[in-house]
Amino acid sequence: MEEEERDECRSEGLFEDPDFTCDDTSLFSDYSTPIAKLQRTITWHRPQEICVSPALFPDNVNEGHAKQGSLGDCWFLCACTILIKNKHLMDKVIPPDQPMCGDGRYRGCFHFRLWRLGHWTEVTIDDRLPCIGSMLCFSRCQTPNVFWIALLEKAYAKFYGSYERLWAGQVSEALVDLTGGLAERLNLAKGGLEEELGTEQDSDRVRRRTLSLSLLHPVRNGCAVSCCTHSSHGGAGEVDQYHAMSVMEWLDVTTVSGGQLQLLRIRNPWGRRCWGGDWVEGGAGWSSIDPACALDLQGRTKEGEFWLDKTEFLSQFDDVTVGYPINKEGHLQSIYTGNLLAYSHQLVGRWVRGHSAGGWRNNNSYCTNPKYWLKVAQRGEVLVSLLQHKKCRNNEQYMQRTAEDGNNTKHQRYQAIALHMWKVEKKRFNLSRMLNKPPCGSTHCHAYEREVVLHSHLEPGYHLLIPSAFLPGAEASFLIRVFSSSPTSLSALKTPGPSLPLEADGEWETSYFHGMWVKGTSAGGSRNFRSHLQNPCFQFTVCDDPASKPATNVRITLHQSRDYTDLHAIGFHIYKVPEGFSEVTLPRDDNPVASCVPHCYTQDVSLACCLFPGVYAVVPSTYQPDCPGNFTLSVERRIHRRVVECQERLVRPIQEVSHISVMHR
């Protein structure tokens, strides 16, 4: 599709994007945001129809900052600040030498690159922009004839599916989309640094990172910092809740009394200063520092910018988002140490219901989650990120949010995810035993975020990474990324197959049993409970066939008839029935000959094994007693038959017919 768009751009006439048309389908997704009131008032114009002598960039890059319009995308505009600070990133996102009107090569189209799930995606748009009258409706540059931000915003809207889908978001997500790097949202310490340390037993509670501005001094020229308010503090500013701003610089200033004061220059995407307090023009704060210094600092502020001190900053803002610096070679720089993270790897994975969506660590099915080896060659700093991805029904080529997220709540957009890591002394280990130990590192609990980041300094050796969603059965694709200062390798841990594999050839005989766990009578729970053998038992026979091998392949599947949102943890055991006993009088102390455990929160669990001739009983169970429900048990036994050569030929092909039912109203 992108190649076709390029061809159209080269053809005569001005390009009109067929995939992102100038109508309501590009503006709105579900008409749930305040811009829905603009319906039927928006017109579309090219830059040369809006102003005289339009340009893509200003002569002075510092005059190209964004000014927010009627769209609530301050989070995206704050992220764009990193492009202004880093020309190599700007050139990556907006390839240089794209002609505007007046250049003979101009065809009315522009090309952009945005990062999506591990790869850069090219997005092509036409330059017709939404306007009210002859003025841009949404974001624009401070300089009226500069259009890079309005065009990038349109490409980003196409990337997400519509302009309305840019209403409300996280700065961290936009930073990653624009750089392909990492961004972290950190707490602001109120009145000082705060650290929450988990105990060894409370392994999900780890150090919660909070920001010290001095920490960022070594990387302040390359990173992007945004600050956000979650509520209206009722302080000196007029900023309301859920608004993001950019931190342009912070510095230490000596006061006239000889003390030290930290000042921050903040930029509001609204394009006005909207701030009171001691550091407004003529405010009392300026009298506390040298007049020449005060004059210099006040001269640095542009439209929409203001100064405040650290105390005001901590009281007025709730958290900050920091985008990691990226050098021209594409390597990240740590915001914690300043180290260059020159080594990187990434792997795509997926949580699949009934197979690898095991949920959080309190579930018996946790060990079924995907697992990854991280091999560290020598001690170094390591960052591991887990980024989840959800496809959207409409416009899967670009969009990253689900089609159902009309009210933009985190809980609808993303699963709660976390990443845990264990140090493994050797590659052959007991998984269950290891998972009972506290991890050597993890993210802070499960968070409803698109991406979570684990930061650590690791010794040489093997480390096991397990990404998980909080809810068992929650499906999503994800990307594991590793950035390190020393050589590392990342690989998926192959899940071993059953110890007694099935043969592929031959015929199979299947028996079905239907049963029910009834609270108080036949819902006995797992073998951890004395009531286990109260569970239903189902007998089957493995025949002694002279033509068979010493053992017969058997495949057993247990299916629970419950909605996937309300599943029990299920499993089963297979017992050998001694001669003279029935399955309902199995000796209580007998060990099973085979088991499908641990109990998993899935609709189906299955086990393949080889059994010698005799009578067996299957005991299906829930993990906890007194969990009622219906179930179906299928037992498949392989039948050995002599191979017969068939000479039959198909006389005529079978025609497949599809029937479509149409409801008539």
PDB file of C-alpha atoms in Angstrom, residues 182-454:
ATOM      1  CA  LEU A 182      12.432   3.673  26.090  1.00  0.00           C
ATOM      2  CA  ALA A 183      10.499   6.050  28.306  1.00  0.00           C
ATOM      3  CA  GLU A 184       9.634   5.705  31.974  1.00  0.00           C
ATOM      4  CA  ARG A 185       6.994   7.361  34.096  1.00  0.00           C
ATOM      5  CA  LEU A 186       8.462   8.113  37.527  1.00  0.00           C
ATOM      6  CA  ASN A 187       6.891   9.345  40.740  1.00  0.00           C
ATOM      7  CA  LEU A 188       7.749  12.779  42.019  1.00  0.00           C
ATOM      8  CA  ALA A 189       8.862  12.683  45.624  1.00  0.00           C
ATOM      9  CA  LYS A 190       6.843  15.124  47.731  1.00  0.00           C
ATOM     10  CA  GLY A 191       9.337  16.828  49.948  1.00  0.00           C
ATOM     11  CA  GLY A 192      12.172  14.467  49.096  1.00  0.00           C
ATOM     12  CA  LEU A 193      12.968  11.098  47.614  1.00  0.00           C
ATOM     13  CA  GLU A 194      10.674   8.223  48.464  1.00  0.00           C
ATOM     14  CA  GLU A 195      11.585   4.558  48.178  1.00  0.00           C
ATOM     15  CA  GLU A 196       9.385   1.569  48.776  1.00  0.00           C
ATOM     16  CA  LEU A 197      11.356  -1.568  49.553  1.00  0.00           C
ATOM     17  CA  GLY A 198       9.722  -4.970  49.494  1.00  0.00           C
ATOM     18  CA  THR A 199      10.679  -7.727  51.876  1.00  0.00           C
ATOM     19  CA  GLU A 200      12.196 -10.945  50.614  1.00  0.00           C
ATOM     20  CA  GLN A 201       8.850 -12.685  51.046  1.00  0.00           C
ATOM     21  CA  ASP A 202       6.936  -9.866  49.360  1.00  0.00           C
ATOM     22  CA  SER A 203       8.705 -10.370  46.062  1.00  0.00           C
ATOM     23  CA  ASP A 204       6.248  -8.403  43.919  1.00  0.00           C
ATOM     24  CA  ARG A 205       6.969  -5.201  45.839  1.00  0.00           C
ATOM     25  CA  VAL A 206      10.297  -3.869  44.630  1.00  0.00           C
ATOM     26  CA  ARG A 207      12.002  -0.525  44.778  1.00  0.00           C
ATOM     27  CA  ARG A 208       9.640   2.077  43.354  1.00  0.00           C
ATOM     28  CA  ARG A 209      11.750   4.564  41.447  1.00  0.00           C
ATOM     29  CA  THR A 210      11.178   8.226  42.113  1.00  0.00           C
ATOM     30  CA  LEU A 211      12.830  11.109  40.370  1.00  0.00           C
ATOM     31  CA  SER A 212      15.680  13.172  41.637  1.00  0.00           C
ATOM     32  CA  LEU A 213      16.328  15.926  39.118  1.00  0.00           C
ATOM     33  CA  SER A 214      20.034  15.800  39.915  1.00  0.00           C
ATOM     34  CA  LEU A 215      20.005  12.211  38.659  1.00  0.00           C
ATOM     35  CA  LEU A 216      19.272  13.482  35.155  1.00  0.00           C
ATOM     36  CA  HIS A 217      22.023  16.101  34.985  1.00  0.00           C
ATOM     37  CA  PRO A 218      24.492  13.847  33.077  1.00  0.00           C
ATOM     38  CA  VAL A 219      21.899  13.149  30.373  1.00  0.00           C
ATOM     39  CA  ARG A 220      19.786  16.310  30.473  1.00  0.00           C
ATOM     40  CA  ASN A 221      20.830  17.494  27.018  1.00  0.00           C
ATOM     41  CA  GLY A 222      19.648  14.318  25.300  1.00  0.00           C
ATOM     42  CA  CYS A 223      16.601  13.150  27.237  1.00  0.00           C
ATOM     43  CA  ALA A 224      13.043  14.428  27.107  1.00  0.00           C
ATOM     44  CA  VAL A 225      11.294  15.251  30.381  1.00  0.00           C
ATOM     45  CA  SER A 226       7.589  15.908  30.754  1.00  0.00           C
ATOM     46  CA  CYS A 227       5.660  16.693  33.929  1.00  0.00           C
ATOM     47  CA  CYS A 228       2.025  15.905  34.545  1.00  0.00           C
ATOM     48  CA  THR A 229      -0.768  16.922  36.889  1.00  0.00           C
ATOM     49  CA  HIS A 230      -3.325  14.315  37.980  1.00  0.00           C
ATOM     50  CA  SER A 231      -5.535  16.705  39.882  1.00  0.00           C
ATOM     51  CA  SER A 232      -6.151  20.388  40.284  1.00  0.00           C
ATOM     52  CA  HIS A 233      -3.915  21.462  43.166  1.00  0.00           C
ATOM     53  CA  GLY A 234      -5.527  24.849  43.547  1.00  0.00           C
ATOM     54  CA  GLY A 235      -2.113  26.457  43.609  1.00  0.00           C
ATOM     55  CA  ALA A 236      -0.563  29.312  41.744  1.00  0.00           C
ATOM     56  CA  GLY A 237      -1.386  28.013  38.280  1.00  0.00           C
ATOM     57  CA  GLU A 238      -4.568  27.728  36.294  1.00  0.00           C
ATOM     58  CA  VAL A 239      -3.662  24.263  34.987  1.00  0.00           C
ATOM     59  CA  ASP A 240      -6.440  21.717  35.474  1.00  0.00           C
ATOM     60  CA  GLN A 241      -6.072  17.977  36.045  1.00  0.00           C
ATOM     61  CA  TYR A 242      -4.577  15.499  33.571  1.00  0.00           C
ATOM     62  CA  HIS A 243      -2.418  17.964  31.689  1.00  0.00           C
ATOM     63  CA  ALA A 244       1.151  17.388  30.515  1.00  0.00           C
ATOM     64  CA  MET A 245       3.902  19.972  30.065  1.00  0.00           C
ATOM     65  CA  SER A 246       7.532  19.842  28.968  1.00  0.00           C
ATOM     66  CA  VAL A 247      10.550  20.541  31.169  1.00  0.00           C
ATOM     67  CA  MET A 248      12.834  22.558  28.928  1.00  0.00           C
ATOM     68  CA  GLU A 249      15.744  22.925  31.361  1.00  0.00           C
ATOM     69  CA  TRP A 250      16.613  22.859  35.027  1.00  0.00           C
ATOM     70  CA  LEU A 251      19.646  24.431  36.642  1.00  0.00           C
ATOM     71  CA  ASP A 252      21.205  25.334  39.971  1.00  0.00           C
ATOM     72  CA  VAL A 253      21.315  29.032  40.780  1.00  0.00           C
ATOM     73  CA  THR A 254      23.231  30.768  43.570  1.00  0.00           C
ATOM     74  CA  THR A 255      21.106  33.132  45.645  1.00  0.00           C
ATOM     75  CA  VAL A 256      22.285  36.520  46.897  1.00  0.00           C
ATOM     76  CA  SER A 257      22.614  34.999  50.367  1.00  0.00           C
ATOM     77  CA  GLY A 258      25.012  32.336  49.054  1.00  0.00           C
ATOM     78  CA  GLY A 259      22.563  29.442  49.034  1.00  0.00           C
ATOM     79  CA  GLN A 260      21.643  27.104  46.182  1.00  0.00           C
ATOM     80  CA  LEU A 261      18.312  27.144  44.409  1.00  0.00           C
ATOM     81  CA  GLN A 262      17.085  24.842  41.674  1.00  0.00           C
ATOM     82  CA  LEU A 263      14.937  26.425  38.961  1.00  0.00           C
ATOM     83  CA  LEU A 264      13.014  24.720  36.142  1.00  0.00           C
ATOM     84  CA  ARG A 265      11.767  26.190  32.888  1.00  0.00           C
ATOM     85  CA  ILE A 266       8.431  24.659  31.917  1.00  0.00           C
ATOM     86  CA  ARG A 267       6.625  24.870  28.596  1.00  0.00           C
ATOM     87  CA  ASN A 268       2.840  24.627  28.387  1.00  0.00           C
ATOM     88  CA  PRO A 269       1.577  23.290  25.023  1.00  0.00           C
ATOM     89  CA  TRP A 270      -1.400  25.621  25.353  1.00  0.00           C
ATOM     90  CA  GLY A 271       0.958  28.427  24.330  1.00  0.00           C
ATOM     91  CA  ARG A 272       0.320  30.668  27.357  1.00  0.00           C
ATOM     92  CA  ARG A 273       2.146  30.926  30.645  1.00  0.00           C
ATOM     93  CA  CYS A 274      -0.860  30.228  32.905  1.00  0.00           C
ATOM     94  CA  TRP A 275       1.210  30.341  36.079  1.00  0.00           C
ATOM     95  CA  GLY A 276       1.416  32.547  39.130  1.00  0.00           C
ATOM     96  CA  GLY A 277       3.724  32.247  42.120  1.00  0.00           C
ATOM     97  CA  ASP A 278       7.066  33.760  43.006  1.00  0.00           C
ATOM     98  CA  TRP A 279       8.690  33.377  39.592  1.00  0.00           C
ATOM     99  CA  VAL A 280       6.294  35.169  37.296  1.00  0.00           C
ATOM    100  CA  GLU A 281       7.536  38.359  35.715  1.00  0.00           C
ATOM    101  CA  GLY A 282       8.027  40.814  38.595  1.00  0.00           C
ATOM    102  CA  GLY A 283       7.566  38.028  41.170  1.00  0.00           C
ATOM    103  CA  ALA A 284       9.298  38.032  44.545  1.00  0.00           C
ATOM    104  CA  GLY A 285      11.546  35.104  43.677  1.00  0.00           C
ATOM    105  CA  TRP A 286      13.673  37.057  41.229  1.00  0.00           C
ATOM    106  CA  SER A 287      14.855  39.411  43.954  1.00  0.00           C
ATOM    107  CA  SER A 288      16.567  36.478  45.696  1.00  0.00           C
ATOM    108  CA  ILE A 289      19.120  35.960  42.897  1.00  0.00           C
ATOM    109  CA  ASP A 290      21.648  38.158  41.126  1.00  0.00           C
ATOM    110  CA  PRO A 291      19.877  40.742  38.877  1.00  0.00           C
ATOM    111  CA  ALA A 292      22.037  39.863  35.856  1.00  0.00           C
ATOM    112  CA  CYS A 293      21.213  36.177  36.257  1.00  0.00           C
ATOM    113  CA  ALA A 294      17.524  36.993  36.713  1.00  0.00           C
ATOM    114  CA  LEU A 295      17.513  39.069  33.527  1.00  0.00           C
ATOM    115  CA  ASP A 296      19.233  36.265  31.585  1.00  0.00           C
ATOM    116  CA  LEU A 297      16.790  33.603  32.780  1.00  0.00           C
ATOM    117  CA  GLN A 298      13.726  35.727  32.064  1.00  0.00           C
ATOM    118  CA  GLY A 299      15.063  36.367  28.563  1.00  0.00           C
ATOM    119  CA  ARG A 300      15.118  32.598  27.855  1.00  0.00           C
ATOM    120  CA  THR A 301      11.391  32.124  28.148  1.00  0.00           C
ATOM    121  CA  LYS A 302       9.391  31.847  24.939  1.00  0.00           C
ATOM    122  CA  GLU A 303       5.654  31.841  24.395  1.00  0.00           C
ATOM    123  CA  GLY A 304       3.948  29.529  26.872  1.00  0.00           C
ATOM    124  CA  GLU A 305       7.024  29.124  29.104  1.00  0.00           C
ATOM    125  CA  PHE A 306       7.582  30.019  32.759  1.00  0.00           C
ATOM    126  CA  TRP A 307      10.020  29.403  35.608  1.00  0.00           C
ATOM    127  CA  LEU A 308       9.374  27.830  38.985  1.00  0.00           C
ATOM    128  CA  ASP A 309      11.567  26.512  41.764  1.00  0.00           C
ATOM    129  CA  LYS A 310      11.918  22.920  42.913  1.00  0.00           C
ATOM    130  CA  THR A 311       9.528  23.356  45.835  1.00  0.00           C
ATOM    131  CA  GLU A 312       6.780  24.661  43.553  1.00  0.00           C
ATOM    132  CA  PHE A 313       7.529  21.935  41.027  1.00  0.00           C
ATOM    133  CA  LEU A 314       7.144  19.148  43.576  1.00  0.00           C
ATOM    134  CA  SER A 315       3.932  20.621  44.954  1.00  0.00           C
ATOM    135  CA  GLN A 316       2.245  21.293  41.607  1.00  0.00           C
ATOM    136  CA  PHE A 317       3.098  18.154  39.614  1.00  0.00           C
ATOM    137  CA  ASP A 318       2.511  14.482  40.393  1.00  0.00           C
ATOM    138  CA  ASP A 319       4.905  12.588  38.160  1.00  0.00           C
ATOM    139  CA  VAL A 320       7.349  12.972  35.314  1.00  0.00           C
ATOM    140  CA  THR A 321       8.027  10.994  32.155  1.00  0.00           C
ATOM    141  CA  VAL A 322      11.607  10.650  30.982  1.00  0.00           C
ATOM    142  CA  GLY A 323      12.548   9.587  27.458  1.00  0.00           C
ATOM    143  CA  TYR A 324      15.949   7.912  27.295  1.00  0.00           C
ATOM    144  CA  PRO A 325      18.632   9.716  25.259  1.00  0.00           C
ATOM    145  CA  ILE A 326      19.431   8.026  21.935  1.00  0.00           C
ATOM    146  CA  ASN A 327      22.681   8.722  20.080  1.00  0.00           C
ATOM    147  CA  LYS A 328      23.136   8.874  16.314  1.00  0.00           C
ATOM    148  CA  GLU A 329      23.999   5.163  16.201  1.00  0.00           C
ATOM    149  CA  GLY A 330      20.658   4.358  17.840  1.00  0.00           C
ATOM    150  CA  HIS A 331      22.074   3.322  21.212  1.00  0.00           C
ATOM    151  CA  LEU A 332      20.298   4.280  24.426  1.00  0.00           C
ATOM    152  CA  GLN A 333      21.943   6.031  27.340  1.00  0.00           C
ATOM    153  CA  SER A 334      20.898   5.102  30.852  1.00  0.00           C
ATOM    154  CA  ILE A 335      19.098   7.829  32.785  1.00  0.00           C
ATOM    155  CA  TYR A 336      20.324   6.227  36.032  1.00  0.00           C
ATOM    156  CA  THR A 337      24.072   6.052  35.410  1.00  0.00           C
ATOM    157  CA  GLY A 338      24.723   7.772  32.086  1.00  0.00           C
ATOM    158  CA  ASN A 339      26.146   4.478  30.750  1.00  0.00           C
ATOM    159  CA  LEU A 340      25.815   3.787  27.044  1.00  0.00           C
ATOM    160  CA  LEU A 341      23.603   0.727  26.513  1.00  0.00           C
ATOM    161  CA  ALA A 342      25.284  -0.427  23.323  1.00  0.00           C
ATOM    162  CA  TYR A 343      23.805  -3.932  23.208  1.00  0.00           C
ATOM    163  CA  SER A 344      20.159  -4.630  22.462  1.00  0.00           C
ATOM    164  CA  HIS A 345      17.869  -7.543  21.593  1.00  0.00           C
ATOM    165  CA  GLN A 346      14.158  -8.017  21.069  1.00  0.00           C
ATOM    166  CA  LEU A 347      11.767 -10.950  20.725  1.00  0.00           C
ATOM    167  CA  VAL A 348       8.047 -11.054  19.993  1.00  0.00           C
ATOM    168  CA  GLY A 349       5.812 -13.272  22.143  1.00  0.00           C
ATOM    169  CA  ARG A 350       2.173 -13.926  22.859  1.00  0.00           C
ATOM    170  CA  TRP A 351      -0.081 -14.945  25.717  1.00  0.00           C
ATOM    171  CA  VAL A 352      -2.522 -17.527  24.345  1.00  0.00           C
ATOM    172  CA  ARG A 353      -5.598 -18.568  26.302  1.00  0.00           C
ATOM    173  CA  GLY A 354      -5.443 -22.219  27.295  1.00  0.00           C
ATOM    174  CA  HIS A 355      -1.762 -22.479  26.416  1.00  0.00           C
ATOM    175  CA  SER A 356       0.530 -19.682  27.615  1.00  0.00           C
ATOM    176  CA  ALA A 357      -1.662 -17.095  29.381  1.00  0.00           C
ATOM    177  CA  GLY A 358      -0.962 -18.235  32.924  1.00  0.00           C
ATOM    178  CA  GLY A 359      -1.724 -15.051  34.849  1.00  0.00           C
ATOM    179  CA  TRP A 360       0.086 -13.668  37.879  1.00  0.00           C
ATOM    180  CA  ARG A 361       2.300 -15.534  40.363  1.00  0.00           C
ATOM    181  CA  ASN A 362      -0.503 -16.567  42.736  1.00  0.00           C
ATOM    182  CA  ASN A 363      -1.985 -18.791  40.031  1.00  0.00           C
ATOM    183  CA  ASN A 364      -0.926 -22.393  39.648  1.00  0.00           C
ATOM    184  CA  SER A 365      -0.833 -21.777  35.915  1.00  0.00           C
ATOM    185  CA  TYR A 366       1.846 -19.054  36.235  1.00  0.00           C
ATOM    186  CA  CYS A 367       4.561 -21.426  35.025  1.00  0.00           C
ATOM    187  CA  THR A 368       2.780 -21.781  31.663  1.00  0.00           C
ATOM    188  CA  ASN A 369       3.591 -18.153  30.766  1.00  0.00           C
ATOM    189  CA  PRO A 370       6.232 -17.666  28.033  1.00  0.00           C
ATOM    190  CA  LYS A 371       9.787 -17.889  29.336  1.00  0.00           C
ATOM    191  CA  TYR A 372      13.032 -16.363  28.058  1.00  0.00           C
ATOM    192  CA  TRP A 373      16.722 -16.876  28.685  1.00  0.00           C
ATOM    193  CA  LEU A 374      18.803 -13.768  29.282  1.00  0.00           C
ATOM    194  CA  LYS A 375      22.495 -14.641  29.243  1.00  0.00           C
ATOM    195  CA  VAL A 376      24.820 -11.971  30.666  1.00  0.00           C
ATOM    196  CA  ALA A 377      28.469 -12.267  29.590  1.00  0.00           C
ATOM    197  CA  GLN A 378      29.922  -9.862  32.158  1.00  0.00           C
ATOM    198  CA  ARG A 379      28.625  -7.669  34.936  1.00  0.00           C
ATOM    199  CA  GLY A 380      26.768  -4.668  33.633  1.00  0.00           C
ATOM    200  CA  GLU A 381      23.685  -2.491  33.664  1.00  0.00           C
ATOM    201  CA  VAL A 382      20.615  -4.065  32.067  1.00  0.00           C
ATOM    202  CA  LEU A 383      17.179  -2.725  31.161  1.00  0.00           C
ATOM    203  CA  VAL A 384      14.444  -5.193  30.212  1.00  0.00           C
ATOM    204  CA  SER A 385      11.120  -3.882  28.923  1.00  0.00           C
ATOM    205  CA  LEU A 386       7.825  -5.657  28.347  1.00  0.00           C
ATOM    206  CA  LEU A 387       5.606  -3.897  25.793  1.00  0.00           C
ATOM    207  CA  GLN A 388       2.136  -5.242  25.078  1.00  0.00           C
ATOM    208  CA  HIS A 389       0.256  -4.794  21.844  1.00  0.00           C
ATOM    209  CA  LYS A 390      -3.401  -5.098  20.958  1.00  0.00           C
ATOM    210  CA  LYS A 391      -4.672  -5.177  17.424  1.00  0.00           C
ATOM    211  CA  CYS A 392      -7.584  -3.034  16.391  1.00  0.00           C
ATOM    212  CA  ARG A 393     -10.414  -4.296  14.240  1.00  0.00           C
ATOM    213  CA  ASN A 394     -10.323  -1.344  11.865  1.00  0.00           C
ATOM    214  CA  ASN A 395      -7.011  -0.234  10.368  1.00  0.00           C
ATOM    215  CA  GLU A 396      -4.773  -2.989  11.771  1.00  0.00           C
ATOM    216  CA  GLN A 397      -1.888  -1.688   9.643  1.00  0.00           C
ATOM    217  CA  TYR A 398      -1.248   1.217  11.960  1.00  0.00           C
ATOM    218  CA  MET A 399      -3.356   1.315  15.105  1.00  0.00           C
ATOM    219  CA  GLN A 400      -2.194   0.247  18.529  1.00  0.00           C
ATOM    220  CA  ARG A 401      -5.366   0.617  20.584  1.00  0.00           C
ATOM    221  CA  THR A 402      -8.425  -1.520  20.696  1.00  0.00           C
ATOM    222  CA  ALA A 403     -11.593  -0.492  18.930  1.00  0.00           C
ATOM    223  CA  GLU A 404     -13.514  -0.691  22.177  1.00  0.00           C
ATOM    224  CA  ASP A 405     -11.563   1.973  24.070  1.00  0.00           C
ATOM    225  CA  GLY A 406     -14.088   4.742  23.490  1.00  0.00           C
ATOM    226  CA  ASN A 407     -13.688   6.320  26.900  1.00  0.00           C
ATOM    227  CA  ASN A 408      -9.905   5.845  26.898  1.00  0.00           C
ATOM    228  CA  THR A 409      -9.676   4.031  30.215  1.00  0.00           C
ATOM    229  CA  LYS A 410      -6.454   2.177  30.869  1.00  0.00           C
ATOM    230  CA  HIS A 411      -8.307  -0.940  31.932  1.00  0.00           C
ATOM    231  CA  GLN A 412      -9.940  -1.239  28.529  1.00  0.00           C
ATOM    232  CA  ARG A 413      -6.841  -0.377  26.561  1.00  0.00           C
ATOM    233  CA  TYR A 414      -4.323  -2.713  28.201  1.00  0.00           C
ATOM    234  CA  GLN A 415      -3.897  -5.740  30.405  1.00  0.00           C
ATOM    235  CA  ALA A 416      -2.176  -5.332  33.769  1.00  0.00           C
ATOM    236  CA  ILE A 417       1.316  -6.696  33.038  1.00  0.00           C
ATOM    237  CA  ALA A 418       4.540  -7.395  34.909  1.00  0.00           C
ATOM    238  CA  LEU A 419       7.966  -8.890  34.320  1.00  0.00           C
ATOM    239  CA  HIS A 420       9.853 -11.130  36.788  1.00  0.00           C
ATOM    240  CA  MET A 421      13.429 -12.379  36.623  1.00  0.00           C
ATOM    241  CA  TRP A 422      15.261 -15.204  38.417  1.00  0.00           C
ATOM    242  CA  LYS A 423      18.992 -15.945  38.507  1.00  0.00           C
ATOM    243  CA  VAL A 424      19.564 -19.536  37.396  1.00  0.00           C
ATOM    244  CA  GLU A 425      22.829 -21.242  38.309  1.00  0.00           C
ATOM    245  CA  LYS A 426      22.583 -23.753  35.453  1.00  0.00           C
ATOM    246  CA  LYS A 427      20.309 -24.165  32.459  1.00  0.00           C
ATOM    247  CA  ARG A 428      18.847 -27.438  33.750  1.00  0.00           C
ATOM    248  CA  PHE A 429      16.734 -26.617  36.798  1.00  0.00           C
ATOM    249  CA  ASN A 430      13.500 -27.443  38.598  1.00  0.00           C
ATOM    250  CA  LEU A 431      11.049 -24.772  37.427  1.00  0.00           C
ATOM    251  CA  SER A 432       8.470 -25.233  40.206  1.00  0.00           C
ATOM    252  CA  ARG A 433      11.123 -25.081  42.908  1.00  0.00           C
ATOM    253  CA  MET A 434      12.704 -21.972  41.421  1.00  0.00           C
ATOM    254  CA  LEU A 435       9.398 -20.115  41.067  1.00  0.00           C
ATOM    255  CA  ASN A 436       8.772 -20.584  44.788  1.00  0.00           C
ATOM    256  CA  LYS A 437      11.820 -18.420  45.472  1.00  0.00           C
ATOM    257  CA  PRO A 438      11.743 -14.602  45.333  1.00  0.00           C
ATOM    258  CA  PRO A 439      12.853 -13.219  41.952  1.00  0.00           C
ATOM    259  CA  CYS A 440      16.115 -11.321  41.734  1.00  0.00           C
ATOM    260  CA  GLY A 441      14.304  -8.505  39.940  1.00  0.00           C
ATOM    261  CA  SER A 442      10.846  -7.482  38.815  1.00  0.00           C
ATOM    262  CA  THR A 443       8.702  -4.554  37.785  1.00  0.00           C
ATOM    263  CA  HIS A 444       6.505  -2.996  40.452  1.00  0.00           C
ATOM    264  CA  CYS A 445       3.487  -5.326  40.644  1.00  0.00           C
ATOM    265  CA  HIS A 446       1.184  -5.589  37.621  1.00  0.00           C
ATOM    266  CA  ALA A 447       0.464  -2.241  35.964  1.00  0.00           C
ATOM    267  CA  TYR A 448      -2.150  -1.174  33.403  1.00  0.00           C
ATOM    268  CA  GLU A 449       0.562   0.276  31.178  1.00  0.00           C
ATOM    269  CA  ARG A 450       1.538  -0.376  27.591  1.00  0.00           C
ATOM    270  CA  GLU A 451       5.135  -0.926  28.679  1.00  0.00           C
ATOM    271  CA  VAL A 452       6.874  -1.717  31.966  1.00  0.00           C
ATOM    272  CA  VAL A 453      10.647  -1.554  32.509  1.00  0.00           C
ATOM    273  CA  LEU A 454      12.936  -3.576  34.785  1.00  0.00           C
TER     274      LEU A 454
END
